[in-house]
mmCIF file with all atom_site columns, C-alpha atoms in Angstrom:
data_model
loop_
_atom_site.group_PDB
_atom_site.id
_atom_site.type_symbol
_atom_site.label_atom_id
_atom_site.label_alt_id
_atom_site.label_comp_id
_atom_site.label_asym_id
_atom_site.label_entity_id
_atom_site.label_seq_id
_atom_site.pdbx_PDB_ins_code
_atom_site.Cartn_x
_atom_site.Cartn_y
_atom_site.Cartn_z
_atom_site.occupancy
_atom_site.B_iso_or_equiv
_atom_site.pdbx_formal_charge
_atom_site.auth_seq_id
_atom_site.auth_comp_id
_atom_site.auth_asym_id
_atom_site.auth_atom_id
_atom_site.pdbx_PDB_model_num
ATOM 1   C CA . MET F 1 1   ? -0.366  0.299  -0.094 1.00 0.00 ? 17  MET F CA 1
ATOM 2   C CA . ASP F 1 2   ? 1.211   3.625  -0.449 1.00 0.00 ? 18  ASP F CA 1
ATOM 3   C CA . PHE F 1 3   ? 1.084   6.095  1.669  1.00 0.00 ? 19  PHE F CA 1
ATOM 4   C CA . LYS F 1 4   ? 0.991   8.953  -0.064 1.00 0.00 ? 20  LYS F CA 1
ATOM 5   C CA . LEU F 1 5   ? -2.478  8.224  -1.214 1.00 0.00 ? 21  LEU F CA 1
ATOM 6   C CA . CYS F 1 6   ? -3.801  8.231  1.856  1.00 0.00 ? 22  CYS F CA 1
ATOM 7   C CA . LEU F 1 7   ? -1.763  11.877 2.716  1.00 0.00 ? 23  LEU F CA 1
ATOM 8   C CA . PRO F 1 8   ? -5.135  13.092 0.452  1.00 0.00 ? 24  PRO F CA 1
ATOM 9   C CA . ILE F 1 9   ? -7.853  11.591 2.325  1.00 0.00 ? 25  ILE F CA 1
ATOM 10  C CA . ILE F 1 10  ? -6.028  12.176 5.412  1.00 0.00 ? 26  ILE F CA 1
ATOM 11  C CA . VAL F 1 11  ? -5.015  15.656 5.419  1.00 0.00 ? 27  VAL F CA 1
ATOM 12  C CA . ALA F 1 12  ? -8.351  15.752 4.030  1.00 0.00 ? 28  ALA F CA 1
ATOM 13  C CA . LEU F 1 13  ? -10.488 14.886 7.157  1.00 0.00 ? 29  LEU F CA 1
ATOM 14  C CA . ARG F 1 14  ? -8.282  16.141 9.232  1.00 0.00 ? 30  ARG F CA 1
ATOM 15  C CA . ASN F 1 15  ? -9.897  19.580 8.561  1.00 0.00 ? 31  ASN F CA 1
ATOM 16  C CA . PRO F 1 16  ? -10.465 21.149 11.382 1.00 0.00 ? 32  PRO F CA 1
ATOM 17  C CA . TYR F 1 17  ? -14.466 22.881 9.962  1.00 0.00 ? 33  TYR F CA 1
ATOM 18  C CA . LEU F 1 18  ? -15.345 19.562 8.996  1.00 0.00 ? 34  LEU F CA 1
ATOM 19  C CA . ARG F 1 19  ? -18.998 20.230 11.549 1.00 0.00 ? 35  ARG F CA 1
ATOM 20  C CA . GLN F 1 20  ? -21.521 16.979 12.668 1.00 0.00 ? 36  GLN F CA 1
ATOM 21  C CA . ARG F 1 21  ? -23.261 17.055 8.665  1.00 0.00 ? 37  ARG F CA 1
ATOM 22  C CA . HIS F 1 22  ? -19.485 17.239 6.917  1.00 0.00 ? 38  HIS F CA 1
ATOM 23  C CA . TRP F 1 23  ? -19.670 13.571 8.904  1.00 0.00 ? 39  TRP F CA 1
ATOM 24  C CA . GLU F 1 24  ? -23.386 12.767 8.132  1.00 0.00 ? 40  GLU F CA 1
ATOM 25  C CA . ASP F 1 25  ? -22.268 13.914 4.447  1.00 0.00 ? 41  ASP F CA 1
ATOM 26  C CA . ILE F 1 26  ? -18.847 11.734 4.378  1.00 0.00 ? 42  ILE F CA 1
ATOM 27  C CA . GLN F 1 27  ? -21.110 8.433  5.795  1.00 0.00 ? 43  GLN F CA 1
ATOM 28  C CA . SER F 1 28  ? -23.157 8.627  3.425  1.00 0.00 ? 44  SER F CA 1
ATOM 29  C CA . TYR F 1 29  ? -21.326 8.497  0.147  1.00 0.00 ? 45  TYR F CA 1
ATOM 30  C CA . ILE F 1 30  ? -19.099 5.730  1.022  1.00 0.00 ? 46  ILE F CA 1
ATOM 31  C CA . GLY F 1 31  ? -22.585 3.792  3.275  1.00 0.00 ? 47  GLY F CA 1
ATOM 32  C CA . ARG F 1 32  ? -20.623 3.198  5.741  1.00 0.00 ? 48  ARG F CA 1
ATOM 33  C CA . PHE F 1 33  ? -20.577 4.125  10.135 1.00 0.00 ? 49  PHE F CA 1
ATOM 34  C CA . PHE F 1 34  ? -17.882 5.029  11.427 1.00 0.00 ? 50  PHE F CA 1
ATOM 35  C CA . THR F 1 35  ? -17.169 7.628  14.572 1.00 0.00 ? 51  THR F CA 1
ATOM 36  C CA . LYS F 1 36  ? -13.608 9.648  14.190 1.00 0.00 ? 52  LYS F CA 1
ATOM 37  C CA . GLU F 1 37  ? -12.840 8.907  18.051 1.00 0.00 ? 53  GLU F CA 1
ATOM 38  C CA . ASP F 1 38  ? -8.981  8.603  18.615 1.00 0.00 ? 54  ASP F CA 1
ATOM 39  C CA . ASN F 1 39  ? -8.430  5.077  18.541 1.00 0.00 ? 55  ASN F CA 1
ATOM 40  C CA . PHE F 1 40  ? -9.718  5.346  15.121 1.00 0.00 ? 56  PHE F CA 1
ATOM 41  C CA . THR F 1 41  ? -6.599  4.304  13.040 1.00 0.00 ? 57  THR F CA 1
ATOM 42  C CA . LEU F 1 42  ? -6.023  4.795  8.818  1.00 0.00 ? 58  LEU F CA 1
ATOM 43  C CA . GLY F 1 43  ? -6.319  0.892  8.695  1.00 0.00 ? 59  GLY F CA 1
ATOM 44  C CA . ASN F 1 44  ? -9.732  1.240  9.964  1.00 0.00 ? 60  ASN F CA 1
ATOM 45  C CA . LEU F 1 45  ? -10.015 3.588  6.620  1.00 0.00 ? 61  LEU F CA 1
ATOM 46  C CA . LEU F 1 46  ? -8.308  1.515  4.634  1.00 0.00 ? 62  LEU F CA 1
ATOM 47  C CA . ASP F 1 47  ? -11.422 -1.692 6.054  1.00 0.00 ? 63  ASP F CA 1
ATOM 48  C CA . ILE F 1 48  ? -13.905 0.741  5.234  1.00 0.00 ? 64  ILE F CA 1
ATOM 49  C CA . LYS F 1 49  ? -12.151 1.660  1.749  1.00 0.00 ? 65  LYS F CA 1
ATOM 50  C CA . ILE F 1 50  ? -12.122 5.128  2.434  1.00 0.00 ? 66  ILE F CA 1
ATOM 51  C CA . LEU F 1 51  ? -9.887  5.726  -0.560 1.00 0.00 ? 67  LEU F CA 1
ATOM 52  C CA . GLN F 1 52  ? -12.767 5.030  -2.532 1.00 0.00 ? 68  GLN F CA 1
ATOM 53  C CA . GLN F 1 53  ? -14.005 8.344  -2.518 1.00 0.00 ? 69  GLN F CA 1
ATOM 54  C CA . SER F 1 54  ? -11.072 10.567 -2.066 1.00 0.00 ? 70  SER F CA 1
ATOM 55  C CA . GLY F 1 55  ? -12.832 13.061 -4.070 1.00 0.00 ? 71  GLY F CA 1
ATOM 56  C CA . LEU F 1 56  ? -15.549 13.639 -2.285 1.00 0.00 ? 72  LEU F CA 1
ATOM 57  C CA . ILE F 1 57  ? -13.563 13.450 0.309  1.00 0.00 ? 73  ILE F CA 1
ATOM 58  C CA . GLY F 1 58  ? -11.560 16.405 -0.746 1.00 0.00 ? 74  GLY F CA 1
ATOM 59  C CA . ASP F 1 59  ? -14.691 18.360 -1.810 1.00 0.00 ? 75  ASP F CA 1
ATOM 60  C CA . ILE F 1 60  ? -16.405 17.852 1.354  1.00 0.00 ? 76  ILE F CA 1
ATOM 61  C CA . SER F 1 61  ? -13.878 18.988 2.936  1.00 0.00 ? 77  SER F CA 1
ATOM 62  C CA . THR F 1 62  ? -12.555 22.372 0.700  1.00 0.00 ? 78  THR F CA 1
ATOM 63  C CA . THR F 1 63  ? -17.021 22.884 1.339  1.00 0.00 ? 79  THR F CA 1
ATOM 64  C CA . ALA F 1 64  ? -16.588 22.803 5.497  1.00 0.00 ? 80  ALA F CA 1
ATOM 65  C CA . THR F 1 65  ? -13.123 25.921 4.940  1.00 0.00 ? 81  THR F CA 1
ATOM 66  C CA . ASN F 1 66  ? -15.198 27.941 2.808  1.00 0.00 ? 82  ASN F CA 1
ATOM 67  C CA . GLU F 1 67  ? -18.404 27.739 4.437  1.00 0.00 ? 83  GLU F CA 1
ATOM 68  C CA . ALA F 1 68  ? -16.247 29.007 7.902  1.00 0.00 ? 84  ALA F CA 1
ATOM 69  C CA . THR F 1 69  ? -14.631 31.165 5.714  1.00 0.00 ? 85  THR F CA 1
ATOM 70  C CA . LEU F 1 70  ? -17.687 32.910 5.011  1.00 0.00 ? 86  LEU F CA 1
ATOM 71  C CA . GLU F 1 71  ? -18.843 32.858 8.530  1.00 0.00 ? 87  GLU F CA 1
ATOM 72  C CA . SER F 1 72  ? -16.119 34.144 10.128 1.00 0.00 ? 88  SER F CA 1
ATOM 73  C CA . ILE F 1 73  ? -16.579 37.265 8.103  1.00 0.00 ? 89  ILE F CA 1
ATOM 74  C CA . LEU F 1 74  ? -20.117 37.047 8.922  1.00 0.00 ? 90  LEU F CA 1
ATOM 75  C CA . TYR F 1 75  ? -19.598 37.353 12.439 1.00 0.00 ? 91  TYR F CA 1
ATOM 76  C CA . LYS F 1 76  ? -16.601 39.935 11.754 1.00 0.00 ? 92  LYS F CA 1
ATOM 77  C CA . VAL F 1 77  ? -19.340 42.393 10.242 1.00 0.00 ? 93  VAL F CA 1
ATOM 78  C CA . ILE F 1 78  ? -21.720 40.798 13.076 1.00 0.00 ? 94  ILE F CA 1
ATOM 79  C CA . ASP F 1 79  ? -19.076 42.416 15.913 1.00 0.00 ? 95  ASP F CA 1
ATOM 80  C CA . LEU F 1 80  ? -18.119 45.697 14.089 1.00 0.00 ? 96  LEU F CA 1
ATOM 81  C CA . TRP F 1 81  ? -21.567 46.768 14.584 1.00 0.00 ? 97  TRP F CA 1
ATOM 82  C CA . ARG F 1 82  ? -22.247 44.998 17.939 1.00 0.00 ? 98  ARG F CA 1
ATOM 83  C CA . SER F 1 83  ? -18.696 47.090 18.968 1.00 0.00 ? 99  SER F CA 1
ATOM 84  C CA . THR F 1 84  ? -20.247 50.551 16.686 1.00 0.00 ? 100 THR F CA 1
ATOM 85  C CA . ASP F 1 85  ? -20.834 54.027 19.198 1.00 0.00 ? 101 ASP F CA 1
ATOM 86  C CA . PHE F 1 86  ? -23.754 55.814 17.813 1.00 0.00 ? 102 PHE F CA 1
ATOM 87  C CA . ARG F 1 87  ? -21.868 59.337 18.566 1.00 0.00 ? 103 ARG F CA 1
ATOM 88  C CA . LEU F 1 88  ? -24.097 62.184 19.848 1.00 0.00 ? 104 LEU F CA 1
ATOM 89  C CA . ILE F 1 89  ? -22.903 65.259 20.120 1.00 0.00 ? 105 ILE F CA 1
ATOM 90  C CA . THR F 1 90  ? -24.434 68.641 22.027 1.00 0.00 ? 106 THR F CA 1
ATOM 91  C CA . HIS F 1 91  ? -25.526 71.331 19.187 1.00 0.00 ? 107 HIS F CA 1
ATOM 92  C CA . GLN F 1 92  ? -25.686 74.432 20.845 1.00 0.00 ? 108 GLN F CA 1
ATOM 93  C CA . SER F 1 93  ? -28.077 77.644 19.469 1.00 0.00 ? 109 SER F CA 1
ATOM 94  C CA . ASP F 1 94  ? -28.759 81.390 20.920 1.00 0.00 ? 110 ASP F CA 1
ATOM 95  C CA . THR F 1 95  ? -32.316 79.055 22.719 1.00 0.00 ? 111 THR F CA 1
ATOM 96  C CA . SER F 1 96  ? -31.756 75.973 22.953 1.00 0.00 ? 112 SER F CA 1
ATOM 97  C CA . THR F 1 97  ? -28.384 73.407 22.854 1.00 0.00 ? 113 THR F CA 1
ATOM 98  C CA . VAL F 1 98  ? -29.949 69.785 21.868 1.00 0.00 ? 114 VAL F CA 1
ATOM 99  C CA . LYS F 1 99  ? -27.462 65.676 20.691 1.00 0.00 ? 115 LYS F CA 1
ATOM 100 C CA . ILE F 1 100 ? -27.431 65.551 17.469 1.00 0.00 ? 116 ILE F CA 1
ATOM 101 C CA . ILE F 1 101 ? -26.331 63.167 14.815 1.00 0.00 ? 117 ILE F CA 1
ATOM 102 C CA . ALA F 1 102 ? -21.857 62.609 14.634 1.00 0.00 ? 118 ALA F CA 1
ATOM 103 C CA . SER F 1 103 ? -19.670 61.680 11.871 1.00 0.00 ? 119 SER F CA 1
ATOM 104 C CA . ALA F 1 104 ? -23.298 60.249 10.354 1.00 0.00 ? 120 ALA F CA 1
ATOM 105 C CA . ASP F 1 105 ? -20.569 59.759 7.398  1.00 0.00 ? 121 ASP F CA 1
ATOM 106 C CA . ASP F 1 106 ? -18.359 57.749 7.966  1.00 0.00 ? 122 ASP F CA 1
ATOM 107 C CA . VAL F 1 107 ? -21.903 55.088 10.187 1.00 0.00 ? 123 VAL F CA 1
ATOM 108 C CA . MET F 1 108 ? -23.423 55.328 6.507  1.00 0.00 ? 124 MET F CA 1
ATOM 109 C CA . ALA F 1 109 ? -19.261 54.248 4.977  1.00 0.00 ? 125 ALA F CA 1
ATOM 110 C CA . GLN F 1 110 ? -19.472 52.003 7.022  1.00 0.00 ? 126 GLN F CA 1
ATOM 111 C CA . LEU F 1 111 ? -23.076 50.684 6.472  1.00 0.00 ? 127 LEU F CA 1
ATOM 112 C CA . GLU F 1 112 ? -22.712 50.322 2.830  1.00 0.00 ? 128 GLU F CA 1
ATOM 113 C CA . GLU F 1 113 ? -19.124 47.837 3.246  1.00 0.00 ? 129 GLU F CA 1
ATOM 114 C CA . SER F 1 114 ? -21.181 45.811 5.364  1.00 0.00 ? 130 SER F CA 1
ATOM 115 C CA . GLN F 1 115 ? -24.059 45.363 2.370  1.00 0.00 ? 131 GLN F CA 1
ATOM 116 C CA . THR F 1 116 ? -22.017 45.234 0.300  1.00 0.00 ? 132 THR F CA 1
ATOM 117 C CA . THR F 1 117 ? -19.619 42.641 1.875  1.00 0.00 ? 133 THR F CA 1
ATOM 118 C CA . ILE F 1 118 ? -23.542 41.217 3.328  1.00 0.00 ? 134 ILE F CA 1
ATOM 119 C CA . MET F 1 119 ? -24.567 40.662 -0.470 1.00 0.00 ? 135 MET F CA 1
ATOM 120 C CA . SER F 1 120 ? -21.048 38.496 -0.877 1.00 0.00 ? 136 SER F CA 1
ATOM 121 C CA . ILE F 1 121 ? -21.466 36.390 1.487  1.00 0.00 ? 137 ILE F CA 1
ATOM 122 C CA . LYS F 1 122 ? -25.266 35.482 -0.005 1.00 0.00 ? 138 LYS F CA 1
ATOM 123 C CA . ALA F 1 123 ? -24.107 35.477 -3.884 1.00 0.00 ? 139 ALA F CA 1
ATOM 124 C CA . SER F 1 124 ? -21.682 32.487 -2.766 1.00 0.00 ? 140 SER F CA 1
ATOM 125 C CA . ARG F 1 125 ? -22.765 28.313 -2.696 1.00 0.00 ? 141 ARG F CA 1
ATOM 126 C CA . TYR F 1 126 ? -21.486 28.026 0.531  1.00 0.00 ? 142 TYR F CA 1
ATOM 127 C CA . ALA F 1 127 ? -23.735 30.266 2.468  1.00 0.00 ? 143 ALA F CA 1
ATOM 128 C CA . GLU F 1 128 ? -26.819 27.697 2.676  1.00 0.00 ? 144 GLU F CA 1
ATOM 129 C CA . PRO F 1 129 ? -25.470 27.028 6.430  1.00 0.00 ? 145 PRO F CA 1
ATOM 130 C CA . ILE F 1 130 ? -25.977 30.294 7.649  1.00 0.00 ? 146 ILE F CA 1
ATOM 131 C CA . LYS F 1 131 ? -28.704 31.332 5.102  1.00 0.00 ? 147 LYS F CA 1
ATOM 132 C CA . TYR F 1 132 ? -30.528 32.429 8.069  1.00 0.00 ? 148 TYR F CA 1
ATOM 133 C CA . LEU F 1 133 ? -28.112 35.062 10.481 1.00 0.00 ? 149 LEU F CA 1
ATOM 134 C CA . ILE F 1 134 ? -27.215 36.243 6.289  1.00 0.00 ? 150 ILE F CA 1
ATOM 135 C CA . ASP F 1 135 ? -31.261 37.366 5.677  1.00 0.00 ? 151 ASP F CA 1
ATOM 136 C CA . GLU F 1 136 ? -31.751 38.446 9.586  1.00 0.00 ? 152 GLU F CA 1
ATOM 137 C CA . TRP F 1 137 ? -28.043 40.590 9.396  1.00 0.00 ? 153 TRP F CA 1
ATOM 138 C CA . GLU F 1 138 ? -29.297 41.853 6.005  1.00 0.00 ? 154 GLU F CA 1
ATOM 139 C CA . ARG F 1 139 ? -32.164 43.181 6.976  1.00 0.00 ? 155 ARG F CA 1
ATOM 140 C CA . LYS F 1 140 ? -31.102 44.803 10.196 1.00 0.00 ? 156 LYS F CA 1
ATOM 141 C CA . LEU F 1 141 ? -28.323 46.310 8.242  1.00 0.00 ? 157 LEU F CA 1
ATOM 142 C CA . ASN F 1 142 ? -31.443 47.825 5.543  1.00 0.00 ? 158 ASN F CA 1
ATOM 143 C CA . GLN F 1 143 ? -33.663 48.709 9.155  1.00 0.00 ? 159 GLN F CA 1
ATOM 144 C CA . PHE F 1 144 ? -30.228 50.970 10.331 1.00 0.00 ? 160 PHE F CA 1
ATOM 145 C CA . SER F 1 145 ? -29.748 52.303 6.179  1.00 0.00 ? 161 SER F CA 1
ATOM 146 C CA . HIS F 1 146 ? -33.527 53.831 6.520  1.00 0.00 ? 162 HIS F CA 1
ATOM 147 C CA . THR F 1 147 ? -33.560 54.851 10.116 1.00 0.00 ? 163 THR F CA 1
ATOM 148 C CA . LEU F 1 148 ? -30.292 56.378 9.326  1.00 0.00 ? 164 LEU F CA 1
ATOM 149 C CA . GLU F 1 149 ? -31.926 58.274 6.207  1.00 0.00 ? 165 GLU F CA 1
ATOM 150 C CA . GLU F 1 150 ? -34.358 59.425 7.599  1.00 0.00 ? 166 GLU F CA 1
ATOM 151 C CA . TRP F 1 151 ? -33.253 60.417 10.841 1.00 0.00 ? 167 TRP F CA 1
ATOM 152 C CA . VAL F 1 152 ? -30.294 62.717 9.596  1.00 0.00 ? 168 VAL F CA 1
ATOM 153 C CA . MET F 1 153 ? -32.405 64.328 6.279  1.00 0.00 ? 169 MET F CA 1
ATOM 154 C CA . CYS F 1 154 ? -34.637 65.745 9.496  1.00 0.00 ? 170 CYS F CA 1
ATOM 155 C CA . GLN F 1 155 ? -32.081 66.519 11.192 1.00 0.00 ? 171 GLN F CA 1
ATOM 156 C CA . LYS F 1 156 ? -30.446 68.930 8.755  1.00 0.00 ? 172 LYS F CA 1
ATOM 157 C CA . ARG F 1 157 ? -34.298 70.378 8.408  1.00 0.00 ? 173 ARG F CA 1
ATOM 158 C CA . TRP F 1 158 ? -34.067 71.150 12.052 1.00 0.00 ? 174 TRP F CA 1
ATOM 159 C CA . LEU F 1 159 ? -30.932 72.547 12.092 1.00 0.00 ? 175 LEU F CA 1
ATOM 160 C CA . TYR F 1 160 ? -32.253 74.789 9.317  1.00 0.00 ? 176 TYR F CA 1
ATOM 161 C CA . LEU F 1 161 ? -35.285 75.913 10.903 1.00 0.00 ? 177 LEU F CA 1
ATOM 162 C CA . GLU F 1 162 ? -34.616 75.732 14.615 1.00 0.00 ? 178 GLU F CA 1
ATOM 163 C CA . PRO F 1 163 ? -33.180 79.394 13.826 1.00 0.00 ? 179 PRO F CA 1
ATOM 164 C CA . ILE F 1 164 ? -36.852 80.630 12.004 1.00 0.00 ? 180 ILE F CA 1
ATOM 165 C CA . PHE F 1 165 ? -39.310 78.626 14.458 1.00 0.00 ? 181 PHE F CA 1
ATOM 166 C CA . SER F 1 166 ? -36.700 79.802 17.766 1.00 0.00 ? 182 SER F CA 1
ATOM 167 C CA . ALA F 1 167 ? -36.971 83.565 16.718 1.00 0.00 ? 183 ALA F CA 1
ATOM 168 C CA . GLY F 1 168 ? -39.126 85.888 18.728 1.00 0.00 ? 184 GLY F CA 1
ATOM 169 C CA . GLY F 1 169 ? -40.375 87.601 16.791 1.00 0.00 ? 185 GLY F CA 1
ATOM 170 C CA . ILE F 1 170 ? -41.538 85.150 14.372 1.00 0.00 ? 186 ILE F CA 1
ATOM 171 C CA . GLN F 1 171 ? -44.986 84.213 16.156 1.00 0.00 ? 187 GLN F CA 1
ATOM 172 C CA . SER F 1 172 ? -46.419 87.431 17.523 1.00 0.00 ? 188 SER F CA 1
ATOM 173 C CA . SER F 1 173 ? -45.915 88.512 14.027 1.00 0.00 ? 189 SER F CA 1
ATOM 174 C CA . GLN F 1 174 ? -48.623 86.260 13.416 1.00 0.00 ? 190 GLN F CA 1
ATOM 175 C CA . ARG F 1 175 ? -52.671 86.533 13.851 1.00 0.00 ? 191 ARG F CA 1
ATOM 176 C CA . ARG F 1 176 ? -53.525 82.838 14.414 1.00 0.00 ? 192 ARG F CA 1
ATOM 177 C CA . PRO F 1 177 ? -50.083 80.865 15.057 1.00 0.00 ? 193 PRO F CA 1
ATOM 178 C CA . ARG F 1 178 ? -50.349 78.401 12.738 1.00 0.00 ? 194 ARG F CA 1
ATOM 179 C CA . CYS F 1 179 ? -47.214 76.596 13.516 1.00 0.00 ? 195 CYS F CA 1
ATOM 180 C CA . SER F 1 180 ? -46.711 75.206 17.686 1.00 0.00 ? 196 SER F CA 1
ATOM 181 C CA . CYS F 1 181 ? -43.652 74.904 18.224 1.00 0.00 ? 197 CYS F CA 1
ATOM 182 C CA . ARG F 1 182 ? -44.016 72.422 20.276 1.00 0.00 ? 198 ARG F CA 1
ATOM 183 C CA . TRP F 1 183 ? -41.762 69.618 18.731 1.00 0.00 ? 199 TRP F CA 1
ATOM 184 C CA . ILE F 1 184 ? -38.773 72.343 18.736 1.00 0.00 ? 200 ILE F CA 1
ATOM 185 C CA . ASN F 1 185 ? -39.428 71.929 23.090 1.00 0.00 ? 201 ASN F CA 1
ATOM 186 C CA . HIS F 1 186 ? -39.692 67.578 22.397 1.00 0.00 ? 202 HIS F CA 1
ATOM 187 C CA . GLY F 1 187 ? -36.295 67.627 21.039 1.00 0.00 ? 203 GLY F CA 1
ATOM 188 C CA . ARG F 1 188 ? -34.346 69.343 23.012 1.00 0.00 ? 204 ARG F CA 1
ATOM 189 C CA . ARG F 1 189 ? -35.513 67.110 25.713 1.00 0.00 ? 205 ARG F CA 1
ATOM 190 C CA . SER F 1 190 ? -35.013 64.128 23.633 1.00 0.00 ? 206 SER F CA 1
#
């Protein structure tokens, strides 16, 4: 027996990324059940004629590695968002002090990069085992994107209109005030 022929299978079976589903696939394809315990030897592999399935086992091992790589990339995106600080700064005007979003451009750039990464992961043929997590984070990032865009637009409008509505003469100049400026006070409290 030429043990050089066994080496690729041994390397493939020692892949640390092989999960239970991969072992079940291997056992299903070779038609034999085996346990991967400490006393499992090369002789046991030869007894179940595993050399005949070397290409298939190599493919399953490669699939396991690619799935693990995608999962690692996805968890980097998740960890990035779990550790991202959403900073607010104090905005002071003549009549009020409120908190506004700081560095929205940085957050938006990070968001776009994360969404692109998620789309790339989702497009991979190795994404199936983590599809539920990919879909969940795609939804979360899309919802956050929409919320952030609306928030930034509202903030810009408020910063533009705040001096106008804060001016003392605006309400006294109107015979019947058409605008209740209570929303300005609400902005101060939030």
